[in-house]
Short mmCIF file of C-alpha atoms and ligand atoms in Angstrom, two decimals:
data_model
loop_
_atom_site.label_atom_id
_atom_site.label_comp_id
_atom_site.label_asym_id
_atom_site.label_seq_id
_atom_site.Cartn_x
_atom_site.Cartn_y
_atom_site.Cartn_z
CA MET D 1495 0.00 0.00 0.00
CA VAL D 1496 2.79 2.43 0.85
CA ALA D 1497 4.61 1.86 -2.44
CA LYS D 1498 1.36 2.16 -4.34
CA LYS D 1499 0.44 5.46 -2.71
CA VAL D 1500 3.88 6.93 -3.38
CA ARG D 1501 3.40 5.96 -7.03
CA TRP D 1502 -0.07 7.56 -7.08
CA ALA D 1503 1.33 10.79 -5.68
CA VAL D 1504 4.10 10.84 -8.26
CA GLU D 1505 2.21 9.68 -11.35
CA GLY D 1506 -1.38 10.35 -10.42
CA ARG D 1507 -3.74 7.59 -9.45
CA PRO D 1508 -5.34 5.74 -12.32
CA ARG D 1509 -8.58 7.69 -12.72
CA ARG D 1510 -11.96 6.16 -12.37
CA ARG D 1511 -14.51 7.65 -14.71
CA ALA D 1512 -16.36 10.39 -12.83
CA ASP D 1513 -19.55 8.73 -11.66
CA ALA D 1514 -22.67 10.66 -12.57
CA ASP D 1515 -23.57 10.96 -8.91
CA ALA D 1516 -20.41 12.85 -8.22
CA GLN D 1517 -21.80 15.79 -10.16
CA GLY D 1518 -24.30 15.88 -7.29
CA PRO D 1519 -25.80 19.20 -6.34
CA THR D 1520 -22.80 21.19 -7.51
CA THR D 1521 -22.83 23.16 -10.71
CA ARG D 1522 -20.13 23.01 -13.33
CA ASP D 1523 -18.98 26.49 -12.30
CA ASP D 1524 -18.87 25.47 -8.69
CA GLN D 1525 -16.69 22.52 -9.63
CA ARG D 1526 -14.36 24.62 -11.73
CA ARG D 1527 -13.89 27.01 -8.83
CA ARG D 1528 -13.62 24.48 -6.04
CA LEU D 1529 -11.82 21.54 -7.63
CA PRO D 1530 -8.02 21.91 -7.59
CA PRO D 1531 -6.07 20.83 -10.69
CA GLY D 1532 -5.94 17.09 -11.32
CA GLN D 1533 -8.70 16.27 -8.82
CA GLN D 1534 -11.95 14.35 -9.34
CA LEU D 1535 -15.07 14.80 -7.29
CA VAL D 1536 -16.43 11.86 -5.28
CA THR D 1537 -19.51 11.60 -3.11
CA ASP D 1538 -18.44 8.61 -1.02
CA TRP D 1539 -15.68 9.04 1.52
CA PRO D 1540 -12.69 6.74 0.96
CA VAL D 1541 -10.82 5.45 4.02
CA LEU D 1542 -7.03 5.64 3.81
CA ASP D 1543 -4.65 4.57 6.53
CA LEU D 1544 -1.59 2.44 7.14
CA GLY D 1545 -3.65 -0.70 7.72
CA HIS D 1546 -4.21 -0.21 11.42
CA GLN D 1547 -7.11 1.75 12.92
CA PRO D 1548 -6.32 2.24 16.61
CA ALA D 1549 -9.17 2.07 19.13
CA VAL D 1550 -8.92 5.14 21.32
CA ASP D 1551 -11.19 4.87 24.35
CA LEU D 1552 -12.51 8.26 25.49
CA ARG D 1553 -11.38 7.40 29.03
CA ASP D 1554 -7.79 7.14 27.79
CA PHE D 1555 -7.94 10.10 25.41
CA ARG D 1556 -5.14 12.65 25.81
CA LEU D 1557 -4.24 15.45 23.46
CA ALA D 1558 -0.73 16.62 24.37
CA ILE D 1559 0.71 19.85 23.02
CA GLY D 1560 4.29 20.71 23.79
CA GLY D 1561 7.74 21.56 22.50
CA MET D 1562 8.41 25.25 21.96
CA VAL D 1563 5.29 26.64 23.62
CA GLU D 1564 4.76 28.88 26.66
CA GLN D 1565 2.08 26.60 28.09
CA SER D 1566 2.16 22.88 27.34
CA VAL D 1567 -1.10 21.05 27.87
CA ALA D 1568 -2.37 17.47 28.05
CA TRP D 1569 -6.13 17.61 27.70
CA ASP D 1570 -8.23 14.60 28.66
CA TRP D 1571 -11.54 14.20 26.84
CA ASP D 1572 -13.55 16.31 29.27
CA ALA D 1573 -11.02 19.14 29.24
CA PHE D 1574 -10.83 19.02 25.45
CA ALA D 1575 -14.61 18.95 25.04
CA ALA D 1576 -15.00 21.91 27.43
CA LEU D 1577 -13.05 24.19 25.07
CA GLY D 1578 -14.87 26.36 22.55
CA HIS D 1579 -15.81 23.99 19.72
CA VAL D 1580 -17.28 25.26 16.47
CA ASP D 1581 -18.78 24.01 13.19
CA SER D 1582 -16.91 24.52 9.96
CA VAL D 1583 -17.82 23.32 6.45
CA SER D 1584 -14.97 22.62 4.05
CA ASP D 1585 -13.75 20.50 1.12
CA ILE D 1586 -11.37 17.52 1.24
CA HIS D 1587 -8.61 17.16 -1.37
CA CYS D 1588 -6.66 13.90 -1.23
CA VAL D 1589 -3.37 13.61 -3.10
CA THR D 1590 -4.63 10.34 -4.63
CA ALA D 1591 -6.84 12.67 -6.72
CA TRP D 1592 -10.26 12.55 -5.06
CA SER D 1593 -12.00 15.56 -3.59
CA ARG D 1594 -15.14 15.63 -1.48
CA PHE D 1595 -17.11 18.84 -1.06
CA ASP D 1596 -19.04 20.25 1.91
CA ASN D 1597 -17.90 18.28 4.93
CA ARG D 1598 -19.34 19.68 8.13
CA TRP D 1599 -16.76 19.34 10.86
CA ARG D 1600 -17.18 20.14 14.52
CA GLY D 1601 -14.26 20.61 16.87
CA LEU D 1602 -11.62 22.91 18.26
CA PRO D 1603 -10.31 25.54 15.82
CA THR D 1604 -6.56 25.22 15.35
CA THR D 1605 -6.34 28.98 16.03
CA ALA D 1606 -7.82 28.33 19.50
CA LEU D 1607 -5.29 25.53 20.01
CA LEU D 1608 -2.50 28.02 19.24
CA ASP D 1609 -4.01 30.57 21.63
CA ALA D 1610 -4.14 27.97 24.40
CA VAL D 1611 -0.46 27.01 24.23
CA ARG D 1612 1.14 30.24 22.91
CA PRO D 1613 3.99 29.00 20.69
CA LYS D 1614 7.33 30.65 21.44
CA PRO D 1615 8.74 33.03 18.81
CA GLU D 1616 11.29 30.41 17.70
CA ALA D 1617 8.57 27.81 17.01
CA ARG D 1618 8.19 27.64 13.24
CA PHE D 1619 7.10 24.06 12.54
CA VAL D 1620 4.81 21.48 14.08
CA MET D 1621 4.92 17.68 14.04
CA VAL D 1622 1.49 16.14 14.47
CA LYS D 1623 1.57 12.58 15.84
CA SER D 1624 -1.08 9.91 15.87
CA HIS D 1625 -1.92 6.71 17.74
CA ASP D 1626 -1.15 4.49 14.73
CA GLY D 1627 2.45 5.73 14.53
CA TYR D 1628 1.61 8.20 11.75
CA ALA D 1629 3.11 11.68 11.80
CA THR D 1630 2.95 14.71 9.52
CA ASN D 1631 4.85 18.00 9.58
CA LEU D 1632 3.49 21.50 9.08
CA PRO D 1633 4.72 25.06 9.09
CA ILE D 1634 3.09 26.77 12.06
CA GLU D 1635 1.21 29.13 9.71
CA ALA D 1636 -0.74 26.13 8.41
CA LEU D 1637 -2.58 26.13 11.76
CA ARG D 1638 -3.37 29.87 11.57
CA VAL D 1639 -6.20 29.40 9.10
CA PRO D 1640 -9.93 29.94 9.57
CA ASP D 1641 -11.06 26.38 8.69
CA GLY D 1642 -8.38 24.42 10.56
CA ILE D 1643 -10.00 22.24 13.20
CA VAL D 1644 -9.31 19.33 15.54
CA ALA D 1645 -12.53 17.56 14.67
CA THR D 1646 -14.65 15.27 16.81
CA HIS D 1647 -17.73 15.29 14.54
CA TRP D 1648 -18.42 14.95 10.83
CA ASN D 1649 -21.83 15.85 9.41
CA ASP D 1650 -23.26 16.05 12.93
CA GLU D 1651 -22.19 12.52 13.94
CA PRO D 1652 -19.25 11.60 16.17
CA LEU D 1653 -16.29 10.93 13.91
CA SER D 1654 -16.03 7.20 13.18
CA ARG D 1655 -12.98 5.21 14.18
CA ALA D 1656 -12.19 4.52 10.50
CA HIS D 1657 -12.02 8.25 9.79
CA GLY D 1658 -9.86 9.06 12.80
CA GLY D 1659 -12.26 9.30 15.73
CA PRO D 1660 -12.42 10.29 18.45
CA ALA D 1661 -10.40 13.28 17.16
CA ARG D 1662 -8.49 14.13 14.00
CA LEU D 1663 -6.90 17.18 12.51
CA VAL D 1664 -8.57 18.78 9.48
CA LEU D 1665 -6.66 21.33 7.38
CA PRO D 1666 -8.74 21.78 4.23
CA GLN D 1667 -6.27 24.13 2.55
CA LEU D 1668 -3.73 21.28 2.26
CA TYR D 1669 -3.87 17.78 0.79
CA PHE D 1670 -5.63 15.44 3.18
CA TRP D 1671 -2.51 13.51 4.22
CA LYS D 1672 -1.76 16.54 6.45
CA SER D 1673 -5.01 15.93 8.33
CA ALA D 1674 -3.77 13.42 10.89
CA LYS D 1675 -6.35 10.93 12.16
CA TRP D 1676 -6.37 9.60 15.80
CA VAL D 1677 -4.31 12.60 16.78
CA ARG D 1678 -2.47 12.47 20.09
CA GLN D 1679 0.27 15.15 20.00
CA PHE D 1680 1.27 18.49 18.49
CA TRP D 1681 4.99 19.16 18.92
CA PHE D 1682 6.29 22.65 18.14
CA MET D 1683 9.82 22.90 16.75
CA ASP D 1684 12.24 25.50 15.38
CA ARG D 1685 13.15 23.25 12.43
CA ASP D 1686 11.21 21.25 9.91
CA ALA D 1687 11.40 17.45 9.84
CA PRO D 1688 9.58 15.06 7.53
CA GLY D 1689 6.54 13.09 8.67
CA PHE D 1690 5.53 9.64 7.42
CA TRP D 1691 4.61 10.50 3.81
CA GLU D 1692 6.98 13.44 3.56
CA ALA D 1693 9.87 11.05 4.24
CA ARG D 1694 8.57 8.94 1.32
CA GLY D 1695 8.55 11.69 -1.27
CA TYR D 1696 5.40 13.71 -0.57
CA HIS D 1697 5.73 17.49 -0.57
CA PRO D 1698 6.64 19.19 2.73
CA LEU D 1699 3.66 21.59 2.45
CA GLY D 1700 1.11 19.96 0.11
CA ASP D 1701 -0.96 22.83 -1.31
CA PRO D 1702 -3.52 21.26 -3.71
CA TRP D 1703 -4.01 24.55 -5.60
CA ARG D 1704 -0.33 24.50 -6.52
CA GLU D 1705 -0.39 20.72 -7.02
CA GLN D 1706 2.33 20.20 -4.43
CA ARG D 1707 2.02 16.43 -4.53
CA THR D 1708 5.64 15.43 -4.36
CA GLY D 1709 8.56 17.19 -2.76
CA PRO D 1710 11.77 18.44 -4.23
CA PRO D 1711 14.21 15.56 -4.87
CA SER D 1712 15.36 14.58 -1.39
CA GLY D 1713 18.94 15.08 -0.49
N1 MTE X 1168 -3.10 8.74 11.76
C1 MTE X 1168 -3.21 8.75 10.43
N2 MTE X 1168 -3.69 9.85 9.85
C2 MTE X 1168 -3.81 9.90 8.51
C3 MTE X 1168 -3.42 8.82 7.70
C4 MTE X 1168 -2.91 7.68 8.34
O1 MTE X 1168 -2.54 6.66 7.70
N3 MTE X 1168 -2.82 7.67 9.72
N4 MTE X 1168 -3.54 8.91 6.32
C5 MTE X 1168 -3.63 10.27 5.76
C6 MTE X 1168 -4.05 10.23 4.38
S1 MTE X 1168 -2.89 9.82 3.21
C7 MTE X 1168 -5.32 10.60 4.01
S2 MTE X 1168 -5.76 10.76 2.40
C8 MTE X 1168 -6.36 10.86 5.03
C9 MTE X 1168 -7.52 9.92 4.83
O2 MTE X 1168 -8.53 10.22 5.75
P1 MTE X 1168 -9.87 9.40 5.63
O3 MTE X 1168 -9.55 7.94 5.82
O4 MTE X 1168 -10.77 9.93 6.70
O5 MTE X 1168 -10.42 9.66 4.26
O6 MTE X 1168 -5.88 10.70 6.37
C10 MTE X 1168 -4.57 11.14 6.56
N5 MTE X 1168 -4.32 11.03 7.96
MO1 MO X 1169 -3.99 10.59 1.14
#
């Protein structure tokens, strides 16, 4: 699976014909505006992971935020749920070339997460780590966006285990591999370091509008 996904990111995944359903309620104009280059609209929601979907019991849930921050935290579920959660509707763009419009997420805005821990001035990057061993790196600015959210709900239902419940990151402005499922830690750093896919050739940032699928040749 890993080798196959690296190949898809490099060469583009073999395209299925757009199913008629995928045109859905969106207009052609809407699609032209909202679909990044090389993407195809789907109406289902594919599940992608490393072959292991960890079971995270709410009683054991901890979201730890540390590294170069003024105030590190380790929220249990009740503390996390007591923060100011919001709804936010956004589109998913996966590097394997599917996009899914109008996902209603509920959770903690990433801007509120930043406010809670107050990154130090030298903090410029973040490593996000998950319960399945996955990790992905981000520039800190990637969290200072209006639709960034640590989501507990999707379309008004608790997020399923397959899709990263009880809590996952959602950063709609980047390819979906940056949206870590089963998130357990945000670690603020002064230097960048590659996460799981970034170490295997994916782009360090992953902006779908600039088709940043693969990174510069690694050296
Ligand atoms: N913890 C974790 N998060 C992850 C992944 C993963 O394997 N493990 N895969 C990433 C990739 S490549 C994609 S496309 C999306 C898929 O999310 P979905 O299964 O909810 O569609 O999760 C991202 N976050
Ligand atoms: Mo992906």
